[in-house]
mmCIF file of C-alpha atoms in Angstrom:
data_model
loop_
_atom_site.group_PDB
_atom_site.id
_atom_site.type_symbol
_atom_site.label_atom_id
_atom_site.label_comp_id
_atom_site.label_asym_id
_atom_site.label_seq_id
_atom_site.Cartn_x
_atom_site.Cartn_y
_atom_site.Cartn_z
ATOM 1 C CA GLY D 33 -7.287 9.392 2.169
ATOM 2 C CA THR D 34 -4.192 8.191 3.901
ATOM 3 C CA ARG D 35 -3.367 5.005 5.743
ATOM 4 C CA SER D 36 -0.695 6.749 7.773
ATOM 5 C CA SER D 37 -2.919 7.309 10.789
ATOM 6 C CA ARG D 38 -4.148 3.713 11.196
ATOM 7 C CA ASN D 39 -4.324 2.535 14.772
ATOM 8 C CA ASP D 40 -2.244 -0.398 15.944
ATOM 9 C CA LYS D 41 -3.978 -3.600 17.033
ATOM 10 C CA GLY D 42 -2.899 -5.975 19.806
ATOM 11 C CA GLY D 43 0.658 -7.060 20.616
ATOM 12 C CA THR D 44 0.446 -10.401 18.768
ATOM 13 C CA THR D 45 -0.793 -8.681 15.635
ATOM 14 C CA VAL D 46 2.078 -6.187 15.815
ATOM 15 C CA ILE D 47 4.668 -8.972 16.094
ATOM 16 C CA LEU D 48 3.118 -10.909 13.214
ATOM 17 C CA ASP D 49 2.900 -7.729 11.122
ATOM 18 C CA LEU D 50 6.579 -6.946 11.771
ATOM 19 C CA LEU D 51 7.634 -10.486 10.888
ATOM 20 C CA PHE D 52 5.531 -10.388 7.723
ATOM 21 C CA GLY D 53 7.025 -6.999 6.793
ATOM 22 C CA TYR D 54 10.573 -8.272 7.303
ATOM 23 C CA LEU D 55 9.922 -11.397 5.194
ATOM 24 C CA ILE D 56 8.312 -9.377 2.391
ATOM 25 C CA GLY D 57 11.254 -6.960 2.540
ATOM 26 C CA SER D 58 13.638 -9.912 2.180
ATOM 27 C CA MET D 59 12.199 -10.709 -1.250
ATOM 28 C CA LEU D 60 14.346 -8.649 -3.597
ATOM 29 C CA GLY D 61 13.448 -7.497 -7.085
ATOM 30 C CA GLY D 62 17.108 -7.808 -8.085
ATOM 31 C CA THR D 63 17.106 -11.492 -7.174
ATOM 32 C CA LEU D 64 13.944 -12.102 -9.160
ATOM 33 C CA TRP D 65 15.497 -10.192 -12.087
ATOM 34 C CA LYS D 66 18.459 -12.603 -11.932
ATOM 35 C CA HIS D 67 16.109 -15.548 -12.487
ATOM 36 C CA ILE D 68 14.203 -13.826 -15.290
ATOM 37 C CA SER D 69 17.118 -12.304 -17.199
ATOM 38 C CA ARG D 70 20.025 -14.574 -16.209
ATOM 39 C CA THR D 71 21.906 -11.407 -15.183
ATOM 40 C CA ASP D 72 23.269 -11.549 -11.637
ATOM 41 C CA LEU D 73 23.331 -7.918 -10.538
ATOM 42 C CA ALA D 74 25.719 -8.830 -7.724
ATOM 43 C CA GLN D 75 28.302 -9.685 -10.392
ATOM 44 C CA VAL D 76 28.014 -6.551 -12.554
ATOM 45 C CA GLY D 77 28.317 -2.791 -12.149
ATOM 46 C CA SER D 78 28.490 -1.743 -8.497
ATOM 47 C CA GLY D 79 27.571 -5.245 -7.326
ATOM 48 C CA ASN D 80 24.418 -3.993 -5.606
ATOM 49 C CA ILE D 81 21.192 -5.742 -6.562
ATOM 50 C CA GLY D 82 19.054 -2.617 -6.433
ATOM 51 C CA ALA D 83 17.324 -0.667 -9.186
ATOM 52 C CA ARG D 84 20.187 1.737 -9.917
ATOM 53 C CA ASN D 85 22.622 -1.080 -10.632
ATOM 54 C CA ALA D 86 19.885 -2.911 -12.551
ATOM 55 C CA HIS D 87 19.769 0.140 -14.820
ATOM 56 C CA ARG D 88 23.526 -0.087 -15.366
ATOM 57 C CA ALA D 89 23.291 -3.783 -16.185
ATOM 58 C CA GLY D 90 20.063 -4.000 -18.137
ATOM 59 C CA GLY D 91 18.849 -0.516 -18.975
ATOM 60 C CA ILE D 92 15.404 0.903 -18.344
ATOM 61 C CA PRO D 93 13.531 -2.444 -18.409
ATOM 62 C CA ALA D 94 15.766 -3.862 -15.663
ATOM 63 C CA PHE D 95 15.494 -0.641 -13.633
ATOM 64 C CA LEU D 96 11.703 -0.539 -13.894
ATOM 65 C CA PHE D 97 11.337 -4.220 -13.022
ATOM 66 C CA VAL D 98 13.507 -4.034 -9.889
ATOM 67 C CA TYR D 99 12.253 -0.611 -8.753
ATOM 68 C CA LEU D 100 8.569 -1.407 -9.278
ATOM 69 C CA PHE D 101 8.859 -4.847 -7.656
ATOM 70 C CA ASP D 102 10.576 -3.446 -4.565
ATOM 71 C CA ALA D 103 8.195 -0.479 -4.291
ATOM 72 C CA ALA D 104 5.127 -2.669 -4.890
ATOM 73 C CA LYS D 105 6.137 -5.264 -2.277
ATOM 74 C CA THR D 106 6.331 -2.405 0.213
ATOM 75 C CA VAL D 107 2.909 -1.029 -0.689
ATOM 76 C CA LEU D 108 1.460 -4.550 -0.521
ATOM 77 C CA ALA D 109 2.929 -5.228 2.933
ATOM 78 C CA LEU D 110 1.682 -1.896 4.250
ATOM 79 C CA HIS D 111 -1.835 -2.483 2.937
ATOM 80 C CA LEU D 112 -2.045 -6.044 4.278
ATOM 81 C CA THR D 113 -0.969 -5.210 7.819
ATOM 82 C CA ASP D 114 -2.372 -3.165 10.676
ATOM 83 C CA THR D 115 0.811 -1.493 11.952
ATOM 84 C CA PHE D 116 1.781 0.950 9.205
ATOM 85 C CA TYR D 117 4.995 2.771 10.156
ATOM 86 C CA PRO D 118 6.613 -0.025 12.180
ATOM 87 C CA VAL D 119 5.941 -2.407 9.281
ATOM 88 C CA ALA D 120 7.455 0.122 6.876
ATOM 89 C CA LEU D 121 10.620 -0.015 8.966
ATOM 90 C CA ALA D 122 10.482 -3.837 9.057
ATOM 91 C CA VAL D 123 10.171 -4.017 5.249
ATOM 92 C CA LEU D 124 13.195 -1.738 4.890
ATOM 93 C CA ILE D 125 15.242 -3.793 7.358
ATOM 94 C CA GLY D 126 14.299 -6.946 5.429
ATOM 95 C CA HIS D 127 15.343 -5.261 2.200
ATOM 96 C CA LEU D 128 18.696 -4.054 3.552
ATOM 97 C CA PHE D 129 19.438 -7.234 5.523
ATOM 98 C CA PRO D 130 17.441 -9.940 3.748
ATOM 99 C CA LEU D 131 16.895 -13.308 5.369
ATOM 100 C CA PHE D 132 17.295 -15.084 2.041
ATOM 101 C CA HIS D 133 20.416 -13.233 0.855
ATOM 102 C CA PRO D 134 22.624 -12.246 3.793
ATOM 103 C CA ARG D 135 24.788 -9.142 3.191
ATOM 104 C CA SER D 136 23.379 -8.592 -0.296
ATOM 105 C CA GLY D 137 20.322 -6.398 0.071
ATOM 106 C CA GLY D 138 19.466 -3.259 -1.814
ATOM 107 C CA LYS D 139 19.968 0.302 -0.624
ATOM 108 C CA GLY D 140 16.312 0.903 0.140
ATOM 109 C CA TYR D 141 15.318 3.716 -2.200
ATOM 110 C CA ALA D 142 12.543 1.751 -3.923
ATOM 111 C CA VAL D 143 11.241 0.652 -0.512
ATOM 112 C CA PHE D 144 11.320 4.286 0.613
ATOM 113 C CA SER D 145 9.322 5.176 -2.520
ATOM 114 C CA GLY D 146 6.772 2.468 -1.721
ATOM 115 C CA ILE D 147 6.389 3.782 1.833
ATOM 116 C CA VAL D 148 5.708 7.305 0.586
ATOM 117 C CA PHE D 149 3.275 6.052 -2.066
ATOM 118 C CA ALA D 150 1.417 3.963 0.544
ATOM 119 C CA ILE D 151 1.069 6.982 2.827
ATOM 120 C CA THR D 152 -0.553 8.906 -0.013
ATOM 121 C CA PRO D 153 0.144 9.009 -3.753
ATOM 122 C CA TRP D 154 0.118 12.819 -3.492
ATOM 123 C CA ALA D 155 3.194 12.687 -1.254
ATOM 124 C CA TYR D 156 4.866 10.446 -3.826
ATOM 125 C CA LEU D 157 4.150 12.957 -6.591
ATOM 126 C CA GLY D 158 5.397 15.769 -4.350
ATOM 127 C CA GLY D 159 8.537 13.731 -3.714
ATOM 128 C CA LEU D 160 9.123 13.441 -7.443
ATOM 129 C CA GLY D 161 8.895 17.235 -7.679
ATOM 130 C CA ILE D 162 11.383 17.618 -4.828
ATOM 131 C CA LEU D 163 13.640 15.075 -6.543
ATOM 132 C CA GLY D 164 13.557 17.098 -9.762
ATOM 133 C CA LEU D 165 14.283 20.393 -8.004
ATOM 134 C CA SER D 166 17.028 18.754 -5.934
ATOM 135 C CA TYR D 167 18.665 17.464 -9.095
ATOM 136 C CA LEU D 168 18.691 20.985 -10.527
ATOM 137 C CA VAL D 169 20.545 22.149 -7.394
ATOM 138 C CA THR D 170 22.925 19.208 -6.866
ATOM 139 C CA LYS D 171 23.433 17.954 -10.457
ATOM 140 C CA ASP D 172 23.807 14.519 -8.816
ATOM 141 C CA SER D 173 21.018 11.920 -9.035
ATOM 142 C CA VAL D 174 22.011 10.121 -5.818
ATOM 143 C CA LYS D 175 22.212 13.293 -3.740
ATOM 144 C CA ALA D 176 18.993 14.586 -5.295
ATOM 145 C CA GLY D 177 17.247 11.341 -4.403
ATOM 146 C CA LEU D 178 18.340 11.571 -0.791
ATOM 147 C CA ILE D 179 16.696 14.968 -0.226
ATOM 148 C CA PRO D 180 13.174 13.428 -0.191
ATOM 149 C CA VAL D 181 14.507 10.685 2.124
ATOM 150 C CA ILE D 182 15.601 13.334 4.623
ATOM 151 C CA LEU D 183 12.128 14.914 4.443
ATOM 152 C CA LEU D 184 10.222 11.632 5.066
ATOM 153 C CA PRO D 185 9.675 12.199 8.829
ATOM 154 C CA LEU D 186 7.616 15.282 7.988
ATOM 155 C CA LEU D 187 4.799 13.075 6.630
ATOM 156 C CA PRO D 188 3.750 11.476 9.929
ATOM 157 C CA VAL D 189 4.112 14.896 11.568
ATOM 158 C CA PHE D 190 1.766 16.351 8.928
ATOM 159 C CA PHE D 191 -0.722 13.495 9.423
ATOM 160 C CA ASN D 192 -0.416 13.694 13.235
ATOM 161 C CA ALA D 193 0.534 10.007 13.357
ATOM 162 C CA GLY D 194 2.207 10.127 16.780
ATOM 163 C CA PRO D 195 5.741 9.927 18.160
ATOM 164 C CA ILE D 196 6.368 6.185 17.603
ATOM 165 C CA ASN D 197 5.471 6.544 13.947
ATOM 166 C CA ILE D 198 7.651 9.635 13.586
ATOM 167 C CA LEU D 199 10.549 7.692 15.128
ATOM 168 C CA CYS D 200 9.950 4.850 12.665
ATOM 169 C CA THR D 201 10.256 7.267 9.726
ATOM 170 C CA VAL D 202 13.380 8.834 11.230
ATOM 171 C CA ALA D 203 14.833 5.311 11.435
ATOM 172 C CA VAL D 204 13.816 4.630 7.807
ATOM 173 C CA SER D 205 15.488 7.857 6.679
ATOM 174 C CA LEU D 206 18.673 7.142 8.627
ATOM 175 C CA LEU D 207 18.898 3.575 7.316
ATOM 176 C CA VAL D 208 18.455 4.664 3.691
ATOM 177 C CA LEU D 209 21.074 7.381 4.182
ATOM 178 C CA TRP D 210 23.395 4.835 5.820
ATOM 179 C CA ALA D 211 22.899 2.378 2.948
ATOM 180 C CA HIS D 212 23.846 5.148 0.525
ATOM 181 C CA ASP D 213 26.917 5.972 2.621
ATOM 182 C CA ALA D 214 25.544 9.479 3.151
ATOM 183 C CA LEU D 215 25.625 9.839 6.940
ATOM 184 C CA HIS D 216 29.212 11.044 7.132
ATOM 185 C CA LYS D 217 29.196 13.428 4.191
ATOM 186 C CA PRO D 218 26.911 16.315 3.270
ATOM 187 C CA VAL D 219 24.096 15.637 0.831
ATOM 188 C CA ILE D 220 24.246 19.160 -0.566
ATOM 189 C CA THR D 221 27.698 20.630 -1.112
#
């Protein structure tokens, strides 16, 4: 099944869900990694505290820790709330612009992955296939990763989730592309 077609509850629930999503999004795997490993990702590599820079700084264990934490927090928030797509957007906004770490959020790819996984694990697996094929075409891991991001709004269309939910996924896609500085240059060249 999929949780992507869940109905929204009342207005108070929506506001509380959005606030909860933003706060969960503000908890960053890269910050937790800093406390576990004593490696401040903001001070090494690209200076971003996301999974890609964690890989540069600490290899596969650091990457997996940060990526899985950020994806899992997203899945958790989406399963604990009643307003799926708007909360997905709130988690991403919290991740990009965290309350606890102003101007030092991640770029949102792990959150994007968590959103897709929470919609349905099959879409996540399909996204991995698209990622692999995109890498064969682009020979660039960042560009290849952004192809599934661009395709995200097709999921609520497929699941007939309604226009507000489609707009939320368009906003998620645009924010992830913006965070990766990809809105002003072509993804495939």
